[in-house]
Coordinates of C-alpha atoms and ligand atoms in Angstrom, one line a residue:
M1 CA 0.0 0.0 0.0
S2 CA 1.8 3.1 -1.1
A3 CA -0.6 5.8 0.0
W4 CA -2.0 6.3 3.4
S5 CA -5.7 6.8 3.7
W6 CA -6.4 9.4 6.3
A7 CA -10.1 10.0 6.0
S8 CA -11.6 6.5 5.9
T9 CA -14.7 7.6 7.7
G10 CA -15.6 10.4 5.3
M11 CA -17.9 10.4 2.3
S12 CA -15.0 10.6 -0.1
E13 CA -11.6 9.1 0.7
V14 CA -8.7 11.6 0.5
Q15 CA -5.2 10.3 -0.2
R16 CA -2.4 12.0 1.6
H17 CA 0.8 12.3 -0.4
A18 CA 4.3 13.8 0.0
E19 CA 4.4 16.1 -3.0
I20 CA 7.5 17.8 -4.4
V21 CA 6.9 21.5 -4.4
G22 CA 10.5 22.8 -4.6
W23 CA 13.8 21.8 -6.1
G24 CA 17.3 23.2 -6.1
M25 CA 20.9 22.2 -6.9
Y26 CA 24.4 23.6 -6.5
A27 CA 27.6 22.6 -8.3
P28 CA 30.9 24.3 -7.4
E29 CA 32.3 26.6 -10.0
R30 CA 35.6 24.8 -10.6
V31 CA 35.4 22.3 -13.5
V32 CA 38.0 19.6 -13.9
T33 CA 38.0 17.9 -17.3
N34 CA 39.3 14.4 -18.1
D35 CA 42.2 16.1 -19.9
D36 CA 43.0 18.0 -16.7
L37 CA 43.2 14.8 -14.8
A38 CA 45.3 13.1 -17.5
Q39 CA 48.0 15.8 -16.9
V40 CA 48.5 14.6 -13.3
L41 CA 47.4 11.0 -13.4
D42 CA 48.2 8.0 -15.5
T43 CA 44.9 8.1 -17.3
S44 CA 43.3 9.5 -20.5
D45 CA 40.1 11.2 -21.6
E46 CA 39.5 8.2 -23.8
W47 CA 39.7 5.7 -20.9
I48 CA 37.4 7.7 -18.6
R49 CA 34.8 8.4 -21.3
T50 CA 34.5 4.9 -22.7
R51 CA 34.6 3.1 -19.3
T52 CA 32.4 5.5 -17.4
G53 CA 30.7 8.2 -19.6
I54 CA 32.2 10.9 -17.5
E55 CA 33.7 14.0 -19.3
R56 CA 34.1 16.5 -16.5
R57 CA 33.2 17.1 -12.8
H58 CA 32.9 20.0 -10.5
L59 CA 35.2 20.2 -7.5
A60 CA 34.7 22.3 -4.3
V61 CA 37.4 24.7 -3.4
G62 CA 37.1 26.1 0.1
E63 CA 33.6 24.9 0.4
A64 CA 32.4 22.0 2.6
T65 CA 29.2 19.9 2.3
A66 CA 27.0 22.2 4.4
A67 CA 27.7 25.2 2.3
M68 CA 26.6 23.4 -0.9
A69 CA 23.6 21.9 0.9
I70 CA 22.5 25.3 2.0
A71 CA 22.8 26.8 -1.5
A72 CA 20.6 23.9 -2.9
A73 CA 18.1 24.2 0.0
R74 CA 17.7 27.9 -0.4
E75 CA 17.0 27.4 -4.1
A76 CA 14.3 24.8 -3.3
L77 CA 12.7 27.1 -0.8
R78 CA 12.8 29.9 -3.3
V79 CA 11.2 27.8 -6.1
A80 CA 8.3 26.8 -3.8
D81 CA 8.2 30.3 -2.2
A82 CA 8.1 28.5 1.1
D83 CA 8.7 29.9 4.7
P84 CA 11.7 28.2 6.5
Y85 CA 9.6 28.5 9.7
D86 CA 7.2 25.9 8.3
L87 CA 9.8 23.2 7.9
G88 CA 9.4 20.3 10.3
L89 CA 12.4 18.3 9.4
V90 CA 15.7 18.8 7.5
L91 CA 17.3 15.6 6.2
V92 CA 20.7 15.6 4.8
A93 CA 22.0 12.5 3.0
T94 CA 25.7 12.5 3.0
M95 CA 28.8 10.4 3.6
T96 CA 31.1 13.5 3.6
P97 CA 29.7 15.5 6.5
D98 CA 31.5 18.7 7.5
Y99 CA 32.3 17.2 10.9
P100 CA 31.7 13.8 12.7
T101 CA 29.5 15.9 15.0
P102 CA 27.5 18.2 14.9
S103 CA 25.5 16.9 12.0
T104 CA 25.5 18.7 8.6
A105 CA 21.7 18.8 8.9
C106 CA 22.0 21.0 12.0
L107 CA 24.4 23.4 10.2
V108 CA 21.8 23.6 7.3
Q109 CA 18.8 24.0 9.6
Y110 CA 20.5 26.9 11.4
A111 CA 21.6 28.6 8.2
L112 CA 18.0 28.5 6.8
G113 CA 16.5 29.9 10.0
A114 CA 14.3 26.8 10.2
I115 CA 13.8 27.1 13.9
H116 CA 10.9 24.7 14.1
A117 CA 12.6 21.9 12.3
G118 CA 14.4 18.8 13.5
A119 CA 17.6 17.9 11.7
I120 CA 19.1 14.5 10.8
D121 CA 22.1 13.3 8.8
L122 CA 21.6 10.0 7.0
N123 CA 24.4 7.9 5.6
A124 CA 23.5 5.3 3.1
G125 CA 26.2 5.9 0.6
C126 CA 25.1 6.8 -2.9
S127 CA 21.6 5.4 -2.0
G128 CA 21.3 8.1 0.7
F129 CA 19.0 10.5 -1.1
C130 CA 16.4 7.8 -1.9
Y131 CA 16.7 6.5 1.7
A132 CA 16.1 10.1 2.9
L133 CA 13.1 10.5 0.6
S134 CA 11.6 7.3 2.0
V135 CA 12.0 8.6 5.6
A136 CA 10.5 12.0 4.6
N137 CA 7.6 10.3 2.9
A138 CA 6.9 8.1 6.0
A139 CA 7.0 11.2 8.2
I140 CA 4.5 13.0 6.0
L141 CA 2.2 10.0 5.5
S142 CA 2.0 9.4 9.2
G143 CA 0.8 12.9 9.7
E144 CA 3.7 13.8 11.9
Q145 CA 5.2 16.3 9.4
E146 CA 3.7 18.7 6.9
M147 CA 6.8 20.0 5.2
V148 CA 10.2 18.3 4.9
L149 CA 13.4 19.3 3.2
V150 CA 15.5 16.5 1.8
I151 CA 19.0 17.2 0.6
G152 CA 21.8 15.1 -0.9
A153 CA 25.2 16.8 -0.6
E154 CA 28.7 15.5 -1.0
T155 CA 32.3 16.8 -1.1
M156 CA 33.7 13.6 -2.5
S157 CA 37.0 15.4 -3.3
S158 CA 37.6 15.4 0.5
M159 CA 37.4 11.6 0.6
V160 CA 39.0 10.5 -2.6
D161 CA 42.7 9.9 -3.0
M162 CA 43.6 12.2 -5.9
D163 CA 46.6 10.1 -6.6
D164 CA 44.6 6.9 -7.1
R165 CA 43.4 6.8 -10.7
A166 CA 40.9 4.1 -10.0
T167 CA 38.7 6.4 -7.9
A168 CA 40.0 10.0 -8.6
V169 CA 38.5 10.1 -12.1
L170 CA 35.0 9.0 -11.0
F171 CA 33.8 11.4 -8.4
G172 CA 32.6 15.0 -8.2
D173 CA 31.1 17.5 -5.6
G174 CA 27.7 19.1 -5.4
A175 CA 24.3 19.2 -3.8
G176 CA 20.6 18.8 -4.7
A177 CA 17.5 19.4 -2.6
L178 CA 13.8 18.7 -2.8
L179 CA 11.1 20.3 -0.7
L180 CA 8.2 17.9 0.1
R181 CA 4.8 19.1 1.4
A182 CA 1.8 17.1 2.5
S183 CA -0.9 17.2 -0.2
D184 CA -4.4 15.7 -0.8
G185 CA -3.8 15.5 -4.5
N186 CA -2.8 12.4 -6.4
A187 CA 0.8 13.5 -7.1
G188 CA 3.9 12.9 -5.1
I189 CA 5.7 9.8 -3.8
L190 CA 3.7 6.7 -4.8
S191 CA 6.1 4.0 -3.4
T192 CA 9.5 3.4 -2.1
W193 CA 11.8 0.3 -1.8
L194 CA 14.9 0.1 0.4
G195 CA 17.5 -2.7 0.7
A196 CA 20.9 -3.4 2.2
D197 CA 23.5 -6.2 2.3
G198 CA 26.2 -5.4 4.9
S199 CA 28.2 -8.4 3.8
G200 CA 29.5 -6.2 1.0
G201 CA 30.6 -3.4 3.3
D202 CA 34.2 -3.7 2.4
M203 CA 33.6 -3.3 -1.3
L204 CA 33.3 0.5 -0.8
M205 CA 34.7 1.9 2.4
V206 CA 36.8 4.4 4.2
P207 CA 38.8 2.2 6.6
A208 CA 39.9 4.8 9.2
G209 CA 38.5 7.7 11.1
G210 CA 35.6 5.9 12.8
S211 CA 35.6 4.2 16.2
A212 CA 37.0 0.9 14.7
L213 CA 40.2 2.6 13.6
P214 CA 40.4 6.2 15.0
A215 CA 42.5 8.7 13.3
S216 CA 46.2 8.5 14.2
A217 CA 49.6 9.4 12.6
E218 CA 49.7 5.8 11.3
T219 CA 46.3 5.9 9.7
V220 CA 47.2 9.1 8.0
A221 CA 50.6 7.8 6.8
G222 CA 48.8 4.6 5.6
R223 CA 46.3 6.8 3.5
Q224 CA 43.5 4.9 5.3
H225 CA 41.2 7.9 5.3
Y226 CA 40.5 7.7 1.6
L227 CA 37.8 5.8 -0.1
T228 CA 38.7 2.3 -1.3
M229 CA 36.6 0.5 -3.8
D230 CA 36.4 -2.9 -5.5
G231 CA 35.1 -1.4 -8.8
N232 CA 34.4 -4.7 -10.5
Q233 CA 32.4 -6.1 -7.7
V234 CA 30.4 -2.9 -7.2
F235 CA 29.8 -2.9 -11.0
R236 CA 28.4 -6.4 -10.9
F237 CA 26.3 -5.7 -7.8
A238 CA 24.9 -2.5 -9.5
T239 CA 23.9 -4.2 -12.8
R240 CA 22.0 -6.9 -10.8
I241 CA 20.3 -4.6 -8.3
V242 CA 19.3 -1.6 -10.4
P243 CA 16.8 -3.4 -12.6
R244 CA 15.4 -5.3 -9.6
A245 CA 14.9 -2.0 -7.6
I246 CA 13.1 -0.4 -10.5
E247 CA 10.7 -3.4 -11.0
Q248 CA 10.0 -3.6 -7.2
V249 CA 9.1 0.0 -6.7
V250 CA 6.9 0.1 -9.8
S251 CA 5.0 -3.1 -8.8
R252 CA 4.6 -1.8 -5.3
A253 CA 2.7 1.1 -6.7
G254 CA 0.5 -1.2 -8.7
L255 CA 1.9 0.1 -12.0
E256 CA 3.6 -1.5 -15.0
L257 CA 7.0 -0.5 -16.3
D258 CA 5.3 1.0 -19.4
A259 CA 3.8 3.6 -17.2
V260 CA 7.2 5.0 -16.3
D261 CA 8.3 8.0 -18.2
W262 CA 11.7 8.6 -16.7
I263 CA 14.2 6.7 -14.7
I264 CA 16.7 8.8 -12.9
P265 CA 19.5 6.5 -11.8
H266 CA 22.4 7.1 -9.5
Q267 CA 25.0 8.7 -11.9
A268 CA 27.9 6.4 -11.5
N269 CA 28.6 4.8 -14.9
T270 CA 26.8 4.8 -18.2
R271 CA 27.6 1.1 -18.7
I272 CA 25.7 0.2 -15.5
V273 CA 22.7 2.0 -16.8
E274 CA 23.0 0.4 -20.3
A275 CA 23.1 -3.0 -18.6
A276 CA 20.0 -2.2 -16.6
A277 CA 18.1 -0.9 -19.6
K278 CA 18.9 -4.1 -21.5
R279 CA 17.7 -6.3 -18.7
L280 CA 14.5 -4.4 -18.4
N281 CA 14.1 -4.2 -22.2
M282 CA 13.8 -0.4 -22.0
E283 CA 15.1 2.3 -24.3
M284 CA 18.1 4.2 -23.0
S285 CA 16.2 7.4 -23.9
R286 CA 14.0 6.8 -20.9
F287 CA 17.0 7.1 -18.5
Y288 CA 18.1 10.6 -17.6
L289 CA 21.9 10.9 -17.5
N290 CA 24.0 13.9 -16.7
L291 CA 27.1 12.1 -15.3
Q292 CA 29.1 13.4 -18.3
E293 CA 28.9 16.9 -16.6
Y294 CA 29.1 16.1 -12.9
G295 CA 30.7 12.6 -12.5
N296 CA 29.5 10.6 -9.5
T297 CA 28.4 12.9 -6.8
S298 CA 27.2 10.1 -4.5
A299 CA 24.1 11.0 -2.6
A300 CA 23.8 14.3 -4.5
S301 CA 23.7 12.7 -8.0
I302 CA 20.0 11.9 -8.1
P303 CA 18.6 15.2 -6.9
I304 CA 21.0 17.1 -9.2
A305 CA 19.8 15.1 -12.1
L306 CA 16.2 15.5 -11.1
C307 CA 16.5 19.2 -10.7
E308 CA 18.2 19.6 -14.0
A309 CA 15.5 17.5 -15.7
V310 CA 12.8 19.7 -14.3
R311 CA 14.6 22.9 -15.2
N312 CA 15.2 21.9 -18.8
G313 CA 11.6 20.7 -19.3
S314 CA 12.4 17.0 -19.7
I315 CA 10.0 16.3 -16.8
Q316 CA 6.4 17.2 -17.5
P317 CA 3.3 17.3 -15.3
G318 CA 1.7 14.0 -14.6
Q319 CA 4.7 11.9 -15.6
H320 CA 5.9 9.0 -13.5
I321 CA 9.5 9.0 -12.5
V322 CA 11.6 6.3 -10.8
L323 CA 14.7 7.3 -8.8
V324 CA 17.1 4.5 -8.1
G325 CA 20.3 4.5 -6.1
F326 CA 22.9 2.0 -5.1
G327 CA 26.2 2.2 -3.2
A328 CA 28.2 1.8 -0.1
G329 CA 26.8 -0.4 2.6
L330 CA 26.0 -2.1 0.3
T331 CA 22.6 -0.3 -0.1
W332 CA 20.0 0.2 -2.7
A333 CA 16.8 2.2 -2.8
S334 CA 14.1 3.2 -5.3
V335 CA 11.4 5.8 -5.2
L336 CA 8.4 6.2 -7.6
L337 CA 6.8 9.5 -7.9
R338 CA 4.2 11.2 -10.0
W339 CA 5.0 14.8 -11.0
G340 CA 2.2 17.0 -10.0
P341 CA 0.1 18.7 -12.7
S342 CA 0.2 22.0 -10.8
V343 CA 3.9 21.8 -9.7
Q344 CA 5.8 24.7 -11.1
E345 CA 8.1 27.4 -9.9
A346 CA 6.0 29.7 -7.6
R347 CA 5.9 33.4 -8.3
P348 CA 7.5 34.7 -5.2
I349 CA 5.5 37.0 -3.0
F350 CA 7.6 40.1 -2.1
Y351 CA 7.3 39.8 1.7
R352 CA 8.1 36.1 1.7
R353 CA 11.2 36.7 -0.3
L354 CA 12.2 39.5 2.1
W355 CA 11.4 37.3 5.1
R356 CA 13.7 34.6 3.8
W357 CA 16.4 37.2 3.1
L358 CA 16.1 38.4 6.7
L359 CA 16.2 34.9 8.1
Y360 CA 19.4 34.0 6.2
R361 CA 21.1 37.3 7.3
W362 CA 20.0 36.7 10.9
A363 CA 21.4 33.2 10.8
A364 CA 24.7 34.6 9.5
I365 CA 25.1 37.1 12.4
H366 CA 23.3 35.1 15.2
R367 CA 26.0 32.7 16.0
P368 CA 28.8 35.2 16.3
L369 CA 26.5 37.4 18.4
R370 CA 25.7 34.5 20.6
R371 CA 29.4 33.8 21.2
L372 CA 30.1 37.5 21.8
S373 CA 27.2 37.8 24.3
S374 CA 28.1 34.6 26.2
G375 CA 31.7 35.8 26.3
A376 CA 30.6 39.2 27.6
W377 CA 28.2 37.6 30.1
G378 CA 31.0 35.3 31.3
R379 CA 33.3 38.3 31.9
A380 CA 30.5 40.2 33.7
R381 CA 29.8 37.2 35.9
R382 CA 33.4 36.8 36.8
L383 CA 33.6 40.5 37.7
L384 CA 30.4 40.3 39.8
T385 CA 31.5 37.2 41.7
R386 CA 35.0 38.4 42.3
G387 CA 35.6 38.4 46.0
A388 CA 33.0 35.6 46.7
P389 CA 34.6 32.7 48.6
N390 CA 36.3 30.2 46.2
G391 CA 34.8 32.3 43.3
Q392 CA 31.3 31.0 44.2
D393 CA 28.2 33.2 43.8
Ligands
UT7_1 O1 28.8 5.3 -6.5 C1 29.4 4.3 -5.9 C2 29.3 3.1 -6.7 N1 30.5 2.9 -7.5 C3 30.4 2.5 -8.8 O2 29.3 2.4 -9.3 C4 31.6 2.0 -9.5 C5 31.3 0.7 -10.2 N2 32.4 0.3 -11.0 C6 32.8 0.9 -12.2 O3 32.1 1.8 -12.6 C7 33.9 0.3 -13.0 O4 34.3 -0.9 -12.4 C8 35.2 1.3 -13.0 C9 34.8 2.5 -13.8 C10 35.5 1.7 -11.6 C11 36.4 0.5 -13.6 O5 36.0 0.1 -14.9 P1 36.4 -1.3 -15.4 O6 36.1 -1.5 -16.8 O7 35.8 -2.3 -14.4 O8 38.0 -1.3 -15.3 P2 38.9 -2.3 -14.4 O9 38.9 -1.9 -13.0 O10 38.6 -3.7 -14.7 O11 40.4 -1.9 -15.0 C12 40.7 -2.2 -16.3 C13 42.1 -1.6 -16.5 C14 43.1 -2.0 -15.5 O12 44.4 -2.2 -16.1 P3 44.9 -3.7 -16.5 O13 44.9 -4.4 -15.2 O14 43.9 -4.2 -17.5 O15 46.2 -3.4 -17.1 C15 43.2 -0.8 -14.6 O16 44.4 -0.7 -13.9 O17 42.1 -0.2 -16.5 C16 43.0 0.3 -15.6 N3 42.5 1.5 -15.0 C17 42.7 2.7 -15.6 N4 43.3 3.1 -16.7 C18 43.3 4.4 -17.1 C19 41.8 1.7 -13.9 N5 41.5 3.0 -13.7 C20 42.1 3.7 -14.8 C21 42.1 5.0 -15.2 N6 42.7 5.3 -16.3 N7 41.5 6.0 -14.4

């Protein structure tokens, strides 16, 4: 059952859905082409293009994951002309958080001025965005949330060994965001399907930096903080799981594959998508690909592709779209959604735009002010209590 019926006692049953009302993406300015990489690594444009489909990628310089997530999130709020005060939850799918703690979601929540929202990071590798959508969907269908912001954001360049040609050529940085709102229409998320197989955890991992192998001079010297990947095994896993994840999510919604207009896969390798298309007997033209421009941006790849497809008019009202991810864990996840007939970029109302502008400026000065005031209060307190026995007040 994909949709939750919330008015079973009424004359007409109303289906509650999590509908997408806003979208945004961010890619760093700096572009690195295959030829650029070939100048510093033993690789070539020809190898990268033919083995992966990637032509260039965007790499962050002086920007961490939260900064990119905030940019994508603000864009999604602008598109929907939504008030950050109405957000109930901010979910950030990432495996490259700014810090082990606090969560990147908290940094984003604060920068948006979303003072009524909870904030969670979710790590499911490259499947993270679909996992986060599934959590957001459940929160909305249960009636607990009305508006949820879901972001996929990654600074893969901080995790990839730029001297390792097997991984350095594959990844890129960026962020994408979707704003989900409860709706009584028939558009939005229709079904989701999640899966995991932890036995394959070592196929794609960062060995050090966690509690199993905390950071030390030895782990740094041993380059154990970089991503390691058994590319061939992951490739095999992906070609097996992607078609299955697509079929499962479509049948869960009671639909046939023919009803699907677009498939937006995790943008890792064109050959994985070609193999999936062949297994499903589907035309490649129904798969949306933009990995040639961004490379593999892990949890950000699906929202970036979706956002681009909406912006360039590929996605049209009423269409059915499957999002499908796979990656570290191992994990996989798929989401089927119906694009709303009325979903389009909102014409921003002046006072709401001004309100968002004020909130973002306030967030920018609030933290330094808080530090300043707690510092001043601490000094005043010490002055006032000077002379009290043992410094007690
Ligand atoms: O988002 C996370 C999920 N990750 C993925 O989806 C990655 C899945 N795997 C893949 O996409 C592919 O396995 C890769 C693109 C990573 C590798 O492609 P492949 O066709 O499986 O190549 P390979 O690993 O079998 O390597 C073939 C050859 C090797 O040389 P020899 O042993 O045949 O002499 C490699 O050393 O290509 C060599 N090679 C390279 N050559 C030039 C590996 N990387 C490079 C490179 N440039 N960057």
